[in-house]
Amino acid sequence: MPSRPAWEVMWDLHPLKTLPRGPHWVGVESWGNRAITKLGWTEPTLIQEKAIPLLLEGKDLLIKARTGSGKTATFAIPLIQKILLSKRTQERQEIKGLIIAPSKELCKQIHNVIISLTIKCCREVRVIELNSQVDLNAQRLLLSELPDIVVASPTRLLQHLKAKNLTLKYSLDTLIIDEADLLFSFGYEKDMKAALTYLPTAYQAVLASATLSEDVQTLKKLILHNPAILKLEEPPLAPPTQLVHYTLAAEENDKAAILYALLKLHLIRGKSIIFVHTVDRCYKLKLFLEQFGIPTCLLNSELPATSRCRAVSQFNSGVYDIIIASDEKVLEEPHVIKTKKSKRKKDKESGVARGVDFQCVSNVINFDFPLDLNAYIHRAGRTARGNNRGTALSFVAIKERPVMEEIERELKHTYNSANLFKTYQFKLEQVEGFRYRAKDAWKAVTRIAVREARLKEIKQEVMNCEKLKSYFEDNPRDLKSLRQDKTLHTVKLQPHLRDVPEYIVPLTLKNVMGIGGRKRKFNRDAVLSGATSAKSRHLARASNPLISLRIPDK
């Protein structure tokens, strides 16, 4: 008797009827229930509940849902199940699914989600990501093994199609395009149209987008066949019960002092993303916080793809609790925002505020206030994703107030809420010691220090580059000149700034910090679980990870 395929044995060992299933995960087979349980997804989001049954029926679908609503799992789960079902009658191994995304970070994120979802059937469903940083010939070997799912950006996909490393004309069953509204903005229009000529005429197609722009409508006509359009009537951000919005009046000279005080007094807890306008501001803020022993990582489009992915990975894994990101408006709305020409080259496949899934983010801090409503939505959308809670805190200078008021009016109309933006009470005069320290530390981060810090990072990337290792082996003098370059002008670090002396801590927070009376170490877990004092309980409200500080007048 011939041996049975591994996938068939797995199917029999885990029949659908023997597994506990939630009432909302309709149509998901045993592999999915096990993987979903392991991921801790207790129930689907609204878009998942509505879209998954339609995709399992084989319908073409245009999905419009807000950022953080769970679109990746929405199209990944039906795709995996469809591949498993086809393997019952499939005679040979073929590439069945193609997922196209605009940025390298998003491609890697989609790949990781599929790996997590196929943990119980990884031998049956194989997926590869065509990273543009990897040599084309090396990826050709991987493609020759005919994985079930391929994830790629349009440019990389077209390169493989033209080189005939990838043939989809007779095997492709499902085409998925994620963040479709960004593809034309990233300049992929020609690549997309060229890649479509290599695809079959009949396949199931899915378009996922945060907006239904004219570009998306054009792409819809090219790839969708009589689609179902799933447009959820939901606000662009999580509801106020899930995402709390704070504003804090602060001028440029005070923003750094306030941020330093909030972090050192443990009033901001959990993983946080700090948004600024420019890449130089990223480095300036990082160098400022380093003087006080606050570690951070950076994310911006001028870094190589490997560095960006490493920064996101380190943040998601908990190596860093704070990531500083520049707001790439050029990538989001290139037809609206006109910027000065810069000699610095940016990677068009990089996206910071859109698409990338920063995991378990408790707080989004707008150190520089967003320039418009879309920018605010994309920033605040990094937290309160899925069913998690989050907080958005925005520093607002006087010149930024008109933009803030306009955004507030738009969001109030969307949410039908009279008091959507809450005022974050903070009396800076009560933390004058923090202000005095911050002023000197902020001045110490000069333009030269920022430039040298950027140069230092570029040199590090050059020495770590895989493609240059063989060159340095043949030219050791060049490597030596890099390693023995002039000493960089870095900001002087003073060890005593890491600690917060008792005399600069406000009286209302000394108990929380473990100062006064009996000397004891600050116990964060005790505060979060609810300390016995009324003030501690007030400061550790579990409903909001960003604790409001109000220091009463004397």
mmCIF file of C-alpha atoms in Angstrom, residues 41-321:
data_model
loop_
_atom_site.group_PDB
_atom_site.id
_atom_site.type_symbol
_atom_site.label_atom_id
_atom_site.label_comp_id
_atom_site.label_asym_id
_atom_site.label_seq_id
_atom_site.Cartn_x
_atom_site.Cartn_y
_atom_site.Cartn_z
ATOM 1 C CA TRP A 41 -6.005 35.971 19.147
ATOM 2 C CA THR A 42 -9.117 35.342 21.207
ATOM 3 C CA GLU A 43 -11.532 36.696 18.609
ATOM 4 C CA PRO A 44 -11.302 38.226 15.143
ATOM 5 C CA THR A 45 -11.443 41.912 14.407
ATOM 6 C CA LEU A 46 -14.403 43.290 12.480
ATOM 7 C CA ILE A 47 -12.641 43.134 9.104
ATOM 8 C CA GLN A 48 -11.516 39.538 9.749
ATOM 9 C CA GLU A 49 -15.005 38.444 10.729
ATOM 10 C CA LYS A 50 -16.534 39.938 7.559
ATOM 11 C CA ALA A 51 -13.807 39.197 4.987
ATOM 12 C CA ILE A 52 -12.512 35.692 5.804
ATOM 13 C CA PRO A 53 -15.769 33.857 4.890
ATOM 14 C CA LEU A 54 -15.929 35.743 1.548
ATOM 15 C CA LEU A 55 -12.320 34.883 0.722
ATOM 16 C CA LEU A 56 -12.873 31.241 1.637
ATOM 17 C CA GLU A 57 -15.702 31.209 -0.918
ATOM 18 C CA GLY A 58 -13.183 32.256 -3.578
ATOM 19 C CA LYS A 59 -14.493 35.766 -4.204
ATOM 20 C CA ASP A 60 -12.338 38.655 -5.421
ATOM 21 C CA LEU A 61 -12.299 41.256 -2.694
ATOM 22 C CA LEU A 62 -11.462 44.926 -2.264
ATOM 23 C CA ILE A 63 -10.826 45.560 1.439
ATOM 24 C CA LYS A 64 -10.855 49.035 2.907
ATOM 25 C CA ALA A 65 -10.163 49.161 6.617
ATOM 26 C CA ARG A 66 -8.246 51.403 8.964
ATOM 27 C CA THR A 67 -4.621 50.781 9.809
ATOM 28 C CA GLY A 68 -4.141 48.263 12.593
ATOM 29 C CA SER A 69 -7.427 46.476 11.901
ATOM 30 C CA GLY A 70 -5.792 43.125 11.114
ATOM 31 C CA LYS A 71 -5.768 43.121 7.302
ATOM 32 C CA THR A 72 -2.641 40.921 7.057
ATOM 33 C CA ALA A 73 -4.230 37.992 8.891
ATOM 34 C CA THR A 74 -7.459 38.613 6.962
ATOM 35 C CA PHE A 75 -5.928 37.595 3.644
ATOM 36 C CA ALA A 76 -3.208 35.252 4.994
ATOM 37 C CA ILE A 77 -5.549 32.788 6.751
ATOM 38 C CA PRO A 78 -7.772 32.027 3.709
ATOM 39 C CA LEU A 79 -4.704 31.774 1.453
ATOM 40 C CA ILE A 80 -3.046 29.140 3.665
ATOM 41 C CA GLN A 81 -6.259 27.158 3.967
ATOM 42 C CA LYS A 82 -6.801 27.275 0.204
ATOM 43 C CA ILE A 83 -3.291 25.901 -0.389
ATOM 44 C CA LEU A 84 -3.816 23.075 2.115
ATOM 45 C CA LEU A 85 -7.086 22.108 0.407
ATOM 46 C CA SER A 86 -5.508 22.155 -3.063
ATOM 47 C CA LYS A 87 -2.745 19.805 -1.913
ATOM 48 C CA ARG A 88 -5.341 17.028 -1.565
ATOM 49 C CA THR A 89 -5.574 16.790 -5.356
ATOM 50 C CA GLN A 90 -2.410 18.587 -6.440
ATOM 51 C CA GLU A 91 -0.066 16.354 -8.426
ATOM 52 C CA ARG A 92 3.052 18.516 -8.290
ATOM 53 C CA GLN A 93 4.519 21.329 -6.239
ATOM 54 C CA GLU A 94 3.655 24.813 -7.590
ATOM 55 C CA ILE A 95 3.657 28.458 -6.542
ATOM 56 C CA LYS A 96 0.029 29.181 -5.659
ATOM 57 C CA GLY A 97 0.056 32.505 -3.830
ATOM 58 C CA LEU A 98 1.702 35.856 -4.603
ATOM 59 C CA ILE A 99 1.646 38.768 -2.147
ATOM 60 C CA ILE A 100 2.869 42.209 -3.271
ATOM 61 C CA ALA A 101 3.624 44.984 -0.764
ATOM 62 C CA PRO A 102 5.230 48.423 -1.295
ATOM 63 C CA SER A 103 7.989 48.358 1.357
ATOM 64 C CA LYS A 104 10.686 45.965 2.474
ATOM 65 C CA GLU A 105 9.592 46.236 6.087
ATOM 66 C CA LEU A 106 6.014 45.355 5.187
ATOM 67 C CA CYS A 107 7.136 42.373 3.087
ATOM 68 C CA LYS A 108 9.142 41.070 6.012
ATOM 69 C CA GLN A 109 6.208 41.635 8.360
ATOM 70 C CA ILE A 110 3.803 39.709 6.101
ATOM 71 C CA HIS A 111 6.341 36.901 5.824
ATOM 72 C CA ASN A 112 6.641 36.680 9.617
ATOM 73 C CA VAL A 113 2.849 36.612 10.058
ATOM 74 C CA ILE A 114 2.524 33.722 7.607
ATOM 75 C CA ILE A 115 5.356 31.851 9.349
ATOM 76 C CA SER A 116 3.495 32.266 12.656
ATOM 77 C CA LEU A 117 0.198 31.100 11.142
ATOM 78 C CA THR A 118 1.758 28.011 9.512
ATOM 79 C CA ILE A 119 3.527 26.824 12.645
ATOM 80 C CA LYS A 120 1.337 23.687 12.646
ATOM 81 C CA CYS A 121 1.699 23.024 8.905
ATOM 82 C CA CYS A 122 5.108 24.495 8.023
ATOM 83 C CA ARG A 123 6.102 21.379 6.048
ATOM 84 C CA GLU A 124 3.011 21.623 3.900
ATOM 85 C CA VAL A 125 2.995 25.392 3.287
ATOM 86 C CA ARG A 126 6.306 27.087 2.518
ATOM 87 C CA VAL A 127 6.760 30.820 2.074
ATOM 88 C CA ILE A 128 9.728 32.951 1.000
ATOM 89 C CA GLU A 129 10.320 36.694 0.953
ATOM 90 C CA LEU A 130 12.187 38.161 -2.018
ATOM 91 C CA ASN A 131 14.252 40.752 -0.188
ATOM 92 C CA SER A 132 15.979 43.176 -2.548
ATOM 93 C CA GLN A 133 19.078 43.120 -0.331
ATOM 94 C CA VAL A 134 19.721 39.455 -1.206
ATOM 95 C CA ASP A 135 21.491 38.567 -4.433
ATOM 96 C CA LEU A 136 19.180 37.663 -7.324
ATOM 97 C CA ASN A 137 21.019 34.407 -8.058
ATOM 98 C CA ALA A 138 20.758 33.279 -4.445
ATOM 99 C CA GLN A 139 17.014 33.803 -4.540
ATOM 100 C CA ARG A 140 16.791 31.903 -7.819
ATOM 101 C CA LEU A 141 17.833 28.737 -5.982
ATOM 102 C CA LEU A 142 15.059 29.274 -3.429
ATOM 103 C CA LEU A 143 12.494 29.857 -6.164
ATOM 104 C CA SER A 144 13.600 26.698 -7.977
ATOM 105 C CA GLU A 145 12.187 24.720 -5.016
ATOM 106 C CA LEU A 146 8.751 26.202 -5.865
ATOM 107 C CA PRO A 147 7.513 27.557 -2.514
ATOM 108 C CA ASP A 148 3.757 27.786 -2.040
ATOM 109 C CA ILE A 149 3.720 31.543 -1.298
ATOM 110 C CA VAL A 150 5.988 34.342 -2.530
ATOM 111 C CA VAL A 151 6.114 37.785 -0.866
ATOM 112 C CA ALA A 152 7.826 40.604 -2.794
ATOM 113 C CA SER A 153 7.873 44.261 -3.705
ATOM 114 C CA PRO A 154 6.876 45.111 -7.323
ATOM 115 C CA THR A 155 10.421 45.946 -8.424
ATOM 116 C CA ARG A 156 11.973 42.750 -7.067
ATOM 117 C CA LEU A 157 9.126 40.652 -8.434
ATOM 118 C CA LEU A 158 9.553 42.103 -11.915
ATOM 119 C CA GLN A 159 13.314 41.433 -11.835
ATOM 120 C CA HIS A 160 12.707 37.728 -11.189
ATOM 121 C CA LEU A 161 9.948 37.527 -13.778
ATOM 122 C CA LYS A 162 12.156 39.073 -16.464
ATOM 123 C CA ALA A 163 15.043 36.758 -15.509
ATOM 124 C CA LYS A 164 12.643 33.789 -15.758
ATOM 125 C CA ASN A 165 13.493 32.775 -12.200
ATOM 126 C CA LEU A 166 9.788 32.825 -11.461
ATOM 127 C CA THR A 167 6.999 31.441 -13.648
ATOM 128 C CA LEU A 168 3.422 32.107 -12.581
ATOM 129 C CA LYS A 169 1.528 31.899 -15.873
ATOM 130 C CA TYR A 170 0.042 28.454 -15.230
ATOM 131 C CA SER A 171 0.233 27.956 -11.457
ATOM 132 C CA LEU A 172 -0.875 31.141 -9.671
ATOM 133 C CA ASP A 173 -4.208 30.822 -7.866
ATOM 134 C CA THR A 174 -4.239 33.896 -5.611
ATOM 135 C CA LEU A 175 -2.850 37.426 -5.988
ATOM 136 C CA ILE A 176 -2.850 39.718 -2.963
ATOM 137 C CA ILE A 177 -1.778 43.378 -3.030
ATOM 138 C CA ASP A 178 -1.356 44.957 0.405
ATOM 139 C CA GLU A 179 -1.427 48.719 1.067
ATOM 140 C CA ALA A 180 -2.549 49.181 -2.532
ATOM 141 C CA ASP A 181 -3.027 52.930 -2.061
ATOM 142 C CA LEU A 182 0.730 53.344 -1.560
ATOM 143 C CA LEU A 183 1.919 51.434 -4.630
ATOM 144 C CA PHE A 184 1.369 54.297 -7.066
ATOM 145 C CA SER A 185 2.655 56.830 -4.524
ATOM 146 C CA PHE A 186 5.912 54.865 -4.260
ATOM 147 C CA GLY A 187 6.356 55.095 -8.038
ATOM 148 C CA TYR A 188 5.501 51.468 -8.814
ATOM 149 C CA GLU A 189 2.895 52.085 -11.520
ATOM 150 C CA LYS A 190 5.088 50.900 -14.420
ATOM 151 C CA ASP A 191 6.441 47.927 -12.465
ATOM 152 C CA MET A 192 2.953 46.829 -11.457
ATOM 153 C CA LYS A 193 1.556 46.984 -14.991
ATOM 154 C CA ALA A 194 4.598 45.137 -16.364
ATOM 155 C CA ALA A 195 4.388 42.404 -13.701
ATOM 156 C CA LEU A 196 0.701 41.801 -14.416
ATOM 157 C CA THR A 197 1.538 40.754 -17.998
ATOM 158 C CA TYR A 198 3.397 37.723 -16.588
ATOM 159 C CA LEU A 199 0.370 36.532 -14.581
ATOM 160 C CA PRO A 200 -2.480 34.274 -15.721
ATOM 161 C CA THR A 201 -5.839 35.714 -16.707
ATOM 162 C CA ALA A 202 -7.817 33.817 -14.062
ATOM 163 C CA TYR A 203 -6.989 33.967 -10.354
ATOM 164 C CA GLN A 204 -8.526 35.094 -7.079
ATOM 165 C CA ALA A 205 -7.426 38.647 -6.341
ATOM 166 C CA VAL A 206 -7.426 40.671 -3.129
ATOM 167 C CA LEU A 207 -6.729 44.398 -2.774
ATOM 168 C CA ALA A 208 -6.161 45.681 0.760
ATOM 169 C CA SER A 209 -6.012 49.423 1.274
ATOM 170 C CA ALA A 210 -6.486 52.044 3.943
ATOM 171 C CA THR A 211 -8.127 54.427 1.451
ATOM 172 C CA LEU A 212 -10.030 54.088 -1.827
ATOM 173 C CA SER A 213 -8.085 56.635 -3.862
ATOM 174 C CA GLU A 214 -8.136 57.055 -7.649
ATOM 175 C CA ASP A 215 -4.951 54.967 -7.861
ATOM 176 C CA VAL A 216 -6.653 52.102 -6.050
ATOM 177 C CA GLN A 217 -9.624 52.313 -8.407
ATOM 178 C CA THR A 218 -7.211 52.085 -11.365
ATOM 179 C CA LEU A 219 -5.514 49.040 -9.862
ATOM 180 C CA LYS A 220 -8.922 47.526 -9.137
ATOM 181 C CA LYS A 221 -9.830 47.614 -12.834
ATOM 182 C CA LEU A 222 -6.549 45.928 -13.737
ATOM 183 C CA ILE A 223 -6.678 42.898 -11.441
ATOM 184 C CA LEU A 224 -10.155 42.412 -9.929
ATOM 185 C CA HIS A 225 -12.983 40.551 -11.666
ATOM 186 C CA ASN A 226 -16.466 41.468 -10.445
ATOM 187 C CA PRO A 227 -15.222 41.914 -6.869
ATOM 188 C CA ALA A 228 -17.039 42.192 -3.595
ATOM 189 C CA ILE A 229 -16.180 45.532 -1.996
ATOM 190 C CA LEU A 230 -15.865 45.404 1.761
ATOM 191 C CA LYS A 231 -15.814 48.976 3.000
ATOM 192 C CA LEU A 232 -16.261 49.074 6.743
ATOM 193 C CA GLU A 233 -18.042 52.132 8.030
ATOM 194 C CA GLU A 234 -15.616 52.699 10.868
ATOM 195 C CA PRO A 235 -13.513 55.689 11.916
ATOM 196 C CA PRO A 236 -9.876 55.809 10.766
ATOM 197 C CA LEU A 237 -8.605 55.327 14.323
ATOM 198 C CA ALA A 238 -9.589 53.125 17.231
ATOM 199 C CA PRO A 239 -12.537 54.434 19.329
ATOM 200 C CA PRO A 240 -11.840 56.742 22.294
ATOM 201 C CA THR A 241 -12.487 53.874 24.703
ATOM 202 C CA GLN A 242 -9.487 52.095 23.157
ATOM 203 C CA LEU A 243 -7.259 55.001 22.087
ATOM 204 C CA VAL A 244 -6.952 58.068 24.334
ATOM 205 C CA HIS A 245 -5.714 61.335 22.796
ATOM 206 C CA TYR A 246 -3.775 63.874 24.888
ATOM 207 C CA THR A 247 -2.362 67.278 23.965
ATOM 208 C CA LEU A 248 0.285 69.119 25.967
ATOM 209 C CA ALA A 249 1.104 72.785 25.352
ATOM 210 C CA ALA A 250 4.886 73.027 25.028
ATOM 211 C CA GLU A 251 7.202 75.357 23.177
ATOM 212 C CA GLU A 252 10.325 74.148 21.402
ATOM 213 C CA ASN A 253 12.607 74.932 24.349
ATOM 214 C CA ASP A 254 10.439 72.939 26.767
ATOM 215 C CA LYS A 255 9.583 69.810 24.740
ATOM 216 C CA ALA A 256 12.845 68.036 25.544
ATOM 217 C CA ALA A 257 12.604 68.855 29.263
ATOM 218 C CA ILE A 258 9.027 67.566 29.473
ATOM 219 C CA LEU A 259 9.881 64.337 27.648
ATOM 220 C CA TYR A 260 12.901 63.780 29.904
ATOM 221 C CA ALA A 261 10.790 64.336 33.033
ATOM 222 C CA LEU A 262 7.979 62.051 31.848
ATOM 223 C CA LEU A 263 10.364 59.210 31.092
ATOM 224 C CA LYS A 264 12.497 59.528 34.221
ATOM 225 C CA LEU A 265 9.473 59.849 36.528
ATOM 226 C CA HIS A 266 8.000 56.674 34.980
ATOM 227 C CA LEU A 267 4.880 58.554 33.911
ATOM 228 C CA ILE A 268 5.199 57.020 30.442
ATOM 229 C CA ARG A 269 5.163 53.258 30.690
ATOM 230 C CA GLY A 270 5.300 50.585 28.042
ATOM 231 C CA LYS A 271 6.703 50.616 24.524
ATOM 232 C CA SER A 272 6.612 54.020 22.845
ATOM 233 C CA ILE A 273 7.142 55.500 19.378
ATOM 234 C CA ILE A 274 8.339 59.113 19.265
ATOM 235 C CA PHE A 275 7.656 60.914 15.975
ATOM 236 C CA VAL A 276 9.637 63.917 14.724
ATOM 237 C CA HIS A 277 9.650 65.704 11.368
ATOM 238 C CA THR A 278 13.197 65.179 10.099
ATOM 239 C CA VAL A 279 15.994 62.644 10.232
ATOM 240 C CA ASP A 280 18.311 65.153 11.923
ATOM 241 C CA ARG A 281 15.729 65.563 14.679
ATOM 242 C CA CYS A 282 15.794 61.792 15.155
ATOM 243 C CA TYR A 283 19.509 61.864 15.878
ATOM 244 C CA LYS A 284 19.303 65.000 18.014
ATOM 245 C CA LEU A 285 16.619 63.485 20.235
ATOM 246 C CA LYS A 286 18.466 60.173 20.473
ATOM 247 C CA LEU A 287 21.708 61.888 21.530
ATOM 248 C CA PHE A 288 19.749 63.986 24.041
ATOM 249 C CA LEU A 289 18.113 60.981 25.704
ATOM 250 C CA GLU A 290 21.370 58.998 25.739
ATOM 251 C CA GLN A 291 22.862 61.606 28.087
ATOM 252 C CA PHE A 292 20.299 60.522 30.692
ATOM 253 C CA GLY A 293 20.811 56.798 30.184
ATOM 254 C CA ILE A 294 17.607 56.321 28.145
ATOM 255 C CA PRO A 295 18.364 53.866 25.297
ATOM 256 C CA THR A 296 16.511 54.301 21.996
ATOM 257 C CA CYS A 297 16.725 53.088 18.412
ATOM 258 C CA LEU A 298 16.136 55.013 15.175
ATOM 259 C CA LEU A 299 14.010 54.350 12.119
ATOM 260 C CA ASN A 300 14.140 56.462 8.964
ATOM 261 C CA SER A 301 14.213 56.002 5.206
ATOM 262 C CA GLU A 302 17.878 56.920 4.821
ATOM 263 C CA LEU A 303 19.033 53.802 6.647
ATOM 264 C CA PRO A 304 19.654 50.611 4.630
ATOM 265 C CA ALA A 305 16.867 48.046 4.582
ATOM 266 C CA THR A 306 18.748 45.659 6.856
ATOM 267 C CA SER A 307 19.179 48.388 9.477
ATOM 268 C CA ARG A 308 15.508 49.378 9.328
ATOM 269 C CA CYS A 309 14.334 45.791 9.661
ATOM 270 C CA ARG A 310 16.785 45.217 12.508
ATOM 271 C CA ALA A 311 15.503 48.318 14.337
ATOM 272 C CA VAL A 312 11.872 47.183 13.992
ATOM 273 C CA SER A 313 12.807 43.663 15.096
ATOM 274 C CA GLN A 314 14.710 44.895 18.150
ATOM 275 C CA PHE A 315 11.824 47.150 19.133
ATOM 276 C CA ASN A 316 9.236 44.397 18.702
ATOM 277 C CA SER A 317 11.337 41.875 20.646
ATOM 278 C CA GLY A 318 11.792 44.260 23.592
ATOM 279 C CA VAL A 319 15.478 45.103 23.174
ATOM 280 C CA TYR A 320 14.386 48.761 23.058
ATOM 281 C CA ASP A 321 11.246 50.230 24.595
#
